[in-house]
CSV table of C-alpha atoms in Angstrom, one decimal:
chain,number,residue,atom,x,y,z
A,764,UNK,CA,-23.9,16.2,11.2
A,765,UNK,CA,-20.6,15.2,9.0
A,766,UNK,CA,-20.0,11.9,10.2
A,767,UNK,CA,-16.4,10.4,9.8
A,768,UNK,CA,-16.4,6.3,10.2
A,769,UNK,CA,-13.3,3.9,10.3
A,770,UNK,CA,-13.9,0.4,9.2
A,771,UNK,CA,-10.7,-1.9,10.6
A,772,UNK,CA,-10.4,-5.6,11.4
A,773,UNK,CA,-7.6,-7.0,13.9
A,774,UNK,CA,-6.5,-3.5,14.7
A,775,UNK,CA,-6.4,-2.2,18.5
A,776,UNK,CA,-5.0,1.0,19.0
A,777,UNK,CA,-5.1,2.9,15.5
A,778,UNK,CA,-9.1,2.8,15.0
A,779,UNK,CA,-10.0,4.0,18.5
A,780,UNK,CA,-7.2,6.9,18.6
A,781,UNK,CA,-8.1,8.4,15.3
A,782,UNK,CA,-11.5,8.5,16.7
A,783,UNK,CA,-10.9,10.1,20.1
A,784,UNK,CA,-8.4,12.3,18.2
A,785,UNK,CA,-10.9,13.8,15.5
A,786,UNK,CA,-13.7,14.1,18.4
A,787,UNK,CA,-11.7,16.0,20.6
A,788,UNK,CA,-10.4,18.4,17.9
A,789,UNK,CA,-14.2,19.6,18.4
A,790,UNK,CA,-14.6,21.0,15.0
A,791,UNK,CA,-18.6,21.9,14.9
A,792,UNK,CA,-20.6,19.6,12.6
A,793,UNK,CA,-18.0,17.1,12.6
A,794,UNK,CA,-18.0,13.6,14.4
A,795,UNK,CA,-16.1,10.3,14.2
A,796,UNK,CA,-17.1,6.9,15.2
A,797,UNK,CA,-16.9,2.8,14.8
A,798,UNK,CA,-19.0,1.5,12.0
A,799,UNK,CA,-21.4,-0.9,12.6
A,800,UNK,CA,-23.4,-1.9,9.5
A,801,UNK,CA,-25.8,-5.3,9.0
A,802,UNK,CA,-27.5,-6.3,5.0
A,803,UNK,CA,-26.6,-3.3,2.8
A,804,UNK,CA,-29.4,-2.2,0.7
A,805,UNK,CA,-28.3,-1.2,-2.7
A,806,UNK,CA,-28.1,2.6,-3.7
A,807,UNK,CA,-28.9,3.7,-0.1
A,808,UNK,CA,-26.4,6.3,1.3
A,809,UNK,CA,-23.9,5.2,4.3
A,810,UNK,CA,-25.1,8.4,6.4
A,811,UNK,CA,-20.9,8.9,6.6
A,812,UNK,CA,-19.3,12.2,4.7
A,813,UNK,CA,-16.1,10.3,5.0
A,814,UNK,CA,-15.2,6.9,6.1
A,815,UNK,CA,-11.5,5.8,7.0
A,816,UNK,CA,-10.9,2.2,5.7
A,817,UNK,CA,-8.5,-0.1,7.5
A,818,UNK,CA,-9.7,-3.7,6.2
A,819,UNK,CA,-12.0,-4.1,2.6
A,820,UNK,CA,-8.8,-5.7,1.1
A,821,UNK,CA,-9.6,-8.6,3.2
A,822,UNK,CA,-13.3,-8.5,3.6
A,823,UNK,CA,-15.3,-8.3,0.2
A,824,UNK,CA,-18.6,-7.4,1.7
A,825,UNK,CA,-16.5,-4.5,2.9
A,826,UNK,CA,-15.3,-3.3,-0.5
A,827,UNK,CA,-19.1,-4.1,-1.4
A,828,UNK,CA,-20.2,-1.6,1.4
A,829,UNK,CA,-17.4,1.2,0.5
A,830,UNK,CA,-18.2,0.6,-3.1
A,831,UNK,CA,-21.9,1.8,-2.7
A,832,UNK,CA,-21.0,4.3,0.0
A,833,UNK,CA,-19.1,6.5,-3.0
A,834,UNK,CA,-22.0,5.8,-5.4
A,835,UNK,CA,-23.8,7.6,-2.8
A,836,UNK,CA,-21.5,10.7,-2.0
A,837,UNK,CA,-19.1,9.1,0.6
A,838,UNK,CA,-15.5,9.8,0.6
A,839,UNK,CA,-13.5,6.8,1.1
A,840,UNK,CA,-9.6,7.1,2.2
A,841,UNK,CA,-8.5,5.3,0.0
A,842,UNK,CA,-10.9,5.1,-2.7
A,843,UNK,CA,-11.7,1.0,-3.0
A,844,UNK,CA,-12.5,1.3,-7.1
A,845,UNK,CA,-8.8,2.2,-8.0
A,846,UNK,CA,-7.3,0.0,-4.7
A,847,UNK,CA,-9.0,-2.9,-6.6
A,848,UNK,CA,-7.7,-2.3,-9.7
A,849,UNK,CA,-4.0,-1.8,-8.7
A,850,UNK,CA,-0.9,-4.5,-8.3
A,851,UNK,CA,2.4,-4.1,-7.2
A,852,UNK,CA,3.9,-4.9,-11.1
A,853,UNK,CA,1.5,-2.3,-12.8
A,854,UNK,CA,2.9,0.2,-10.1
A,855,UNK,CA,6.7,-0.5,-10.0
A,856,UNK,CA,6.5,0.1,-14.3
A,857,UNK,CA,4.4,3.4,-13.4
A,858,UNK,CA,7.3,4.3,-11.0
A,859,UNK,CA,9.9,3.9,-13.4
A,860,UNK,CA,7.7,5.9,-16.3
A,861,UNK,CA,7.7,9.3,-13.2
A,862,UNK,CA,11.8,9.3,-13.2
A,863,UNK,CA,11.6,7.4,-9.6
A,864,UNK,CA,14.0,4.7,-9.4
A,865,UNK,CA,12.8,0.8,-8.8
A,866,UNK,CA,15.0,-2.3,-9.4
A,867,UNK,CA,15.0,-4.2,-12.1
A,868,UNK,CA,11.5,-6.4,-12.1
A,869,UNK,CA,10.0,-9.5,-14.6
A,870,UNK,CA,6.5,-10.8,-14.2
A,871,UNK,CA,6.4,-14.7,-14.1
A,872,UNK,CA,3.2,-16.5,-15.1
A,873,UNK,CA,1.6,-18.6,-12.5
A,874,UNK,CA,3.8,-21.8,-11.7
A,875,UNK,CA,0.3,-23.9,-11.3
A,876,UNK,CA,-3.1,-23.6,-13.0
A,877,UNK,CA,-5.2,-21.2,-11.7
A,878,UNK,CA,-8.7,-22.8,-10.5
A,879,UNK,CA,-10.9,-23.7,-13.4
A,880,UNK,CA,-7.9,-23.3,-15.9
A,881,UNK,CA,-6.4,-25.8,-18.0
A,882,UNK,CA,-3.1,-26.5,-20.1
A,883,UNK,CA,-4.9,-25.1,-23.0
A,884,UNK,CA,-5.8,-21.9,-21.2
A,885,UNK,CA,-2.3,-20.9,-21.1
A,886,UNK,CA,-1.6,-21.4,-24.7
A,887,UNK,CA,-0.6,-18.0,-25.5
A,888,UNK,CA,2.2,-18.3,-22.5
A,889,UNK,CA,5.6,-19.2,-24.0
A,890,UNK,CA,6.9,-22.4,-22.6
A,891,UNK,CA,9.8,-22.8,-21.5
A,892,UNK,CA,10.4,-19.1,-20.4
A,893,UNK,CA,13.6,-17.6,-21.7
A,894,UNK,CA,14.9,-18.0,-17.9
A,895,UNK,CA,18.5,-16.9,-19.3
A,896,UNK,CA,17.0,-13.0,-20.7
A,897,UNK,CA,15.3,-12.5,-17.5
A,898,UNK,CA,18.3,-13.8,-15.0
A,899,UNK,CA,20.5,-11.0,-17.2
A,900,UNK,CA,17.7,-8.4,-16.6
A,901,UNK,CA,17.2,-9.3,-13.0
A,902,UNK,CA,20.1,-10.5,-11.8
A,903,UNK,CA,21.2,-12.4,-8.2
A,904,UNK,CA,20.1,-12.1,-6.1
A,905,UNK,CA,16.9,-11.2,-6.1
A,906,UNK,CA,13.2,-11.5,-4.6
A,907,UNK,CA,10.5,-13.6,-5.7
A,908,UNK,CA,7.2,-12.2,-4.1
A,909,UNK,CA,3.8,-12.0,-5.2
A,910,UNK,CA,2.5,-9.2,-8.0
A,911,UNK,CA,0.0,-7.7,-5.5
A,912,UNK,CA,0.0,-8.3,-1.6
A,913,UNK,CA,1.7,-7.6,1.2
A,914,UNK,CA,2.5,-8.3,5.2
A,915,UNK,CA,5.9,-10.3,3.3
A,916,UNK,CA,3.5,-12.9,2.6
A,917,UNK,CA,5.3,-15.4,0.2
A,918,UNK,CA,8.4,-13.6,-0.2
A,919,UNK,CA,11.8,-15.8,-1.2
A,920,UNK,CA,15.1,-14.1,-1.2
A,921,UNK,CA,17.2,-16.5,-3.7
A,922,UNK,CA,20.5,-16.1,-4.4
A,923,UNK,CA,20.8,-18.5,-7.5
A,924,UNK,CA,18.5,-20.3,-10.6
A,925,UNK,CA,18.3,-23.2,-8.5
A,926,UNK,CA,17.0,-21.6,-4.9
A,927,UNK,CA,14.9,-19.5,-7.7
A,928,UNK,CA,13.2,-22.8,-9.2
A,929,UNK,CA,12.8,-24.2,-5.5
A,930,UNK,CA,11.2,-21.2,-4.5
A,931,UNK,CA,9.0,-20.7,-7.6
A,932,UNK,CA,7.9,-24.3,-7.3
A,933,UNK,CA,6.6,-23.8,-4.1
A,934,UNK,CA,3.8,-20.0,-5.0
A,935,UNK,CA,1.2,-22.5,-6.2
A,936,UNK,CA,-1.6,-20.7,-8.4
A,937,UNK,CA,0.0,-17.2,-7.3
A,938,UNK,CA,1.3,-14.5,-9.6
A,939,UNK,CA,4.9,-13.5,-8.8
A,940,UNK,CA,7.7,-11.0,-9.6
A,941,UNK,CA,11.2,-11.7,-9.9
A,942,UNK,CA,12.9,-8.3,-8.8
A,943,UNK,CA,16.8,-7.9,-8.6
A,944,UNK,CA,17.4,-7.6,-4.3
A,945,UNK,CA,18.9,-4.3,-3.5
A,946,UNK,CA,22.2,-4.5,-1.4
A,947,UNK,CA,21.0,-1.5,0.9
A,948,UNK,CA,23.1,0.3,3.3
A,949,UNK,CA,19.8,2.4,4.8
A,950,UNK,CA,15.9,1.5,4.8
A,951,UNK,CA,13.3,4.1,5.0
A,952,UNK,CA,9.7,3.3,5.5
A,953,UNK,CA,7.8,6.8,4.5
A,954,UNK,CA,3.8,7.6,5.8
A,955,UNK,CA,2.2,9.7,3.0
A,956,UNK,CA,-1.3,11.7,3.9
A,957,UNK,CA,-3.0,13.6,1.5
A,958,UNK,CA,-1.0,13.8,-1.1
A,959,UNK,CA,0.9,16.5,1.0
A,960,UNK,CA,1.9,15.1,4.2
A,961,UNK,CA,5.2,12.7,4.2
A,962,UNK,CA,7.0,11.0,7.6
A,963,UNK,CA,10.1,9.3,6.9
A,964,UNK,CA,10.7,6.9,9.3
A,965,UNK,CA,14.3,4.7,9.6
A,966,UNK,CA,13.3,0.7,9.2
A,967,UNK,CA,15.1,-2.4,8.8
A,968,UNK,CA,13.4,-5.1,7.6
A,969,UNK,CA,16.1,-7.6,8.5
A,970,UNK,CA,15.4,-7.5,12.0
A,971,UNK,CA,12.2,-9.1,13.7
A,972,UNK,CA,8.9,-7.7,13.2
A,973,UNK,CA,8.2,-6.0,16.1
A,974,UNK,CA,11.2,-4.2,16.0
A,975,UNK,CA,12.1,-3.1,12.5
A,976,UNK,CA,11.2,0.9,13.1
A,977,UNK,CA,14.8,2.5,14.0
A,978,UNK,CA,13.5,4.7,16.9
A,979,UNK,CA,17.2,5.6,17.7
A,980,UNK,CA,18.9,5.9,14.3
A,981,UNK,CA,21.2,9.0,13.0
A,982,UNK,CA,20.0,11.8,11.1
A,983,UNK,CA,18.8,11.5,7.8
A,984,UNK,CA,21.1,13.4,5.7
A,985,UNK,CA,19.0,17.0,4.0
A,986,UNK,CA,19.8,15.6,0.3
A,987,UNK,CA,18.5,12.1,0.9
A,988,UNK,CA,15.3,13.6,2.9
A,989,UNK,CA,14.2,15.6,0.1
A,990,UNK,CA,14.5,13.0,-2.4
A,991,UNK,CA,12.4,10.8,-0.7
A,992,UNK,CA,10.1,12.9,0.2
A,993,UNK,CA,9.8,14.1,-3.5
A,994,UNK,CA,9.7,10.8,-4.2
A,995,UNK,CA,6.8,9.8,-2.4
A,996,UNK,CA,4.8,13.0,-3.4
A,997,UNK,CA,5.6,11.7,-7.0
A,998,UNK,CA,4.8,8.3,-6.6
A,999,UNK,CA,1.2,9.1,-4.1
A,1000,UNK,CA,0.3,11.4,-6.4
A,1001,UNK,CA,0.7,9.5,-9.5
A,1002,UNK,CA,-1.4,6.2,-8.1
A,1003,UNK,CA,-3.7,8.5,-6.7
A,1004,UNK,CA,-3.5,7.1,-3.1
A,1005,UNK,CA,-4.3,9.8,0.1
A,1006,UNK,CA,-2.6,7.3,2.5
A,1007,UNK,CA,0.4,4.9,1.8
A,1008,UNK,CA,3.3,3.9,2.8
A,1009,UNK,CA,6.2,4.1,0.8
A,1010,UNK,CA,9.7,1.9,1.8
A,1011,UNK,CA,12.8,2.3,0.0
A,1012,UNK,CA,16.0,0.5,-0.1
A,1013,UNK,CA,19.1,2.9,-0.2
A,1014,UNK,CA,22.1,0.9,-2.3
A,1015,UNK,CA,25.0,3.6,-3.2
A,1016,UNK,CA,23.3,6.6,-2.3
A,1017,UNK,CA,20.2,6.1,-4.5
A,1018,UNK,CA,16.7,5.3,-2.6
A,1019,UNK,CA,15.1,2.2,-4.8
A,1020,UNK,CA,11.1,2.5,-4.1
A,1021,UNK,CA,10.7,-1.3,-3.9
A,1022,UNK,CA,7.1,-1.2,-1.8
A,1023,UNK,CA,4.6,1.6,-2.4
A,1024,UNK,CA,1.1,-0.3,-2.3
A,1025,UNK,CA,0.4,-0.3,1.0
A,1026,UNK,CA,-3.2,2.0,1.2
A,1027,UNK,CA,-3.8,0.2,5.1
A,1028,UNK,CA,-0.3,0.4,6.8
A,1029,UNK,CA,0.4,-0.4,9.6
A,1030,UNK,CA,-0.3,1.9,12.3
A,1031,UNK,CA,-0.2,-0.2,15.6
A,1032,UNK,CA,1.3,1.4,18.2
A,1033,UNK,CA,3.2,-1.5,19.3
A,1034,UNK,CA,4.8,-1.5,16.1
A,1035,UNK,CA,5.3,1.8,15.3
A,1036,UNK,CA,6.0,3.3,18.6
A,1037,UNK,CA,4.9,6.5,20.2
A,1038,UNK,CA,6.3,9.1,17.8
A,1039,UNK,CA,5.3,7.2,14.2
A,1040,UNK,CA,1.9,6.4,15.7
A,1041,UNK,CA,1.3,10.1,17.0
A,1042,UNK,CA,2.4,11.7,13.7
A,1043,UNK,CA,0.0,9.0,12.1
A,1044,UNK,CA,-2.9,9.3,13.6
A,1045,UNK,CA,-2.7,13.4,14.0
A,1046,UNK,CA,-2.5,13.4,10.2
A,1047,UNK,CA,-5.1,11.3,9.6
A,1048,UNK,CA,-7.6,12.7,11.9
A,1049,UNK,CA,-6.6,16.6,10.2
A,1050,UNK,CA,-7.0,14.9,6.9
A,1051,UNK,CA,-10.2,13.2,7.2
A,1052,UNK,CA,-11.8,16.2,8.8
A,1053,UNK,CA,-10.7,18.6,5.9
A,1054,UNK,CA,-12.3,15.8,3.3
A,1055,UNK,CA,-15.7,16.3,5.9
A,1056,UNK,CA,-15.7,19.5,5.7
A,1057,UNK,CA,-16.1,19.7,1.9
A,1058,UNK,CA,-19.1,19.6,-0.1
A,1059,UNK,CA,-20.0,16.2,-1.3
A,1060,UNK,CA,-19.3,16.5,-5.3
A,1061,UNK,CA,-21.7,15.3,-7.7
A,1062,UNK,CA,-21.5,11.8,-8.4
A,1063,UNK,CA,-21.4,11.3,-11.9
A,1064,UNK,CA,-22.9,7.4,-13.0
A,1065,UNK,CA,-20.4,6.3,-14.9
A,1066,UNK,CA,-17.7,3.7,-14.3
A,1067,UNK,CA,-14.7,6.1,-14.9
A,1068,UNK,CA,-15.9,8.7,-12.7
A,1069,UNK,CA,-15.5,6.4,-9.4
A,1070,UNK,CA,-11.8,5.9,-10.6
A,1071,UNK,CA,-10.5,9.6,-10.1
């Protein structure tokens, strides 16, 4: 039996549809269920072909667990080696290396010593910055938010040095970009499965959270739904993520990507709503079963090989 798991945390309607939904396409061999797992020996196989992860970004026993899973022939969606090596800054410069267009974006240096750090570990860090070059470079306004993360956790729009000092006072020990805010007209929030499969969906991130997905908005002009599609091929393809989300910011008919590390979007139906989490879970379900019905590849025991 190819088994197909889904580790998930606060999730309650994603998880148990993609399971009823892979079980009921009744493809022979194939089955889908919760994990449950205890004390993980080392080296000893998961007994899943594929497993569906929802929450190891959160939980680092789960990362643990999904790391020895692939040293043992697992396929993980998406693979936790590479989704623990990746930030948000490292991405947005790979974007703009691909031809795919990102605002303007400076890395700051922690405002406050990380823990177990001193004065005299950051004496390699230029002090005071050259605030003036990078206000020219980024621009007003703009967003402070954190180099990797997500959910809009710690995310300043400021408007001026001052609201930016305020602001930057106030991320602590994080690590933040300063990126120039895009003055958009239109807001598109793109699923990608696979590496093949896009779903543009219409979002506005202005309005409250649980109803920022436009389930009524006009059709998206042919031009601009090929270019973000191609976009987010380009951009998937290149961070080597097999499900994402992809947002862009639409400011005088270019799409900016401004949020492409999201490998555990959201997919709540609540949130989503009926269409979005249909196309969702349907794509995920056909996606994990063609990865099931492959042949486990040979797991080669070196560092690098985990990566690809």
């Amino acid at each position: 039996m190819r088994k197909i798991g889904i580790i998930y945390g606060m999730e309650n309607t994603f998880p148990p549809a993609l399971v009823d939904r892979i079980n009921a396409m009744r493809v022979e061999g194939v089955q889908a269920e919760h994990i449950h797992i205890g004390g993980i020996k080392m080296a000893e196989p998961s007994g899943y072909r594929v497993i569906v992860d929802r929450i190891s970004h959160d939980i680092a026993f789960y990362r643990a667990y999904l790391k020895n899973a692939a040293l043992n022939g697992t396929t993980i969606i998406n693979n936790p080696f590479w989704w623990g090596a990746d930030d948000k800054f490292f991405n947005y410069a790979l974007a703009s290396k691909i031809g795919v267009a990102v605002p303007p974006t400076v890395l700051l240096p922690h405002k406050s010593h990380p823990p177990g750090t001193t004065a005299l570990s950051m004496r390699n860090l230029m002090f005071p910055l050259n605030w003036d070059e990078i206000f020219d470079y980024v621009g007003f306004p703009a967003f402070l938010k954190p180099f990797s993360g997500g959910g809009w956790k710690s995310v300043y729009k400021v408007d001026t040095p001052a609201e930016l000092f305020t602001a930057y006072d106030d991320t602590g020990d994080l690590c933040m970009t300063l990126q120039k805010a895009v003055n958009f007209t239109d807001y598109y929030r793109c699923y990608v499965v696979g590496q093949q499969k896009v779903h543009i969906m219409q979002y506005d991130p202005r309005r409250p959270r649980a109803h920022r997905y436009v389930l009524d908005g006009p059709p998206i002009d042919p031009a601009m739904y090929r270019r973000l599609e191609d976009d987010c091929l380009k951009l998937c393809r290149a961070l080597g993520y097999d499900l994402n989300t992809v947002e862009f910011a639409v400011e005088d008919g270019i799409p900016y990507a401004i949020d492409f590390l999201n490998p555990a979007p959201d997919a709540e139906l609540q949130s989503v709503g009926k269409k979005n989490f249909d196309w969702i879970v349907d794509a995920v379900a056909e996606y994990a079963v063609e990865e099931a019905l492959k042949e486990p590849k040979m797991v080669e025991m070196r560092w690098a090989s985990f990566l690809s």
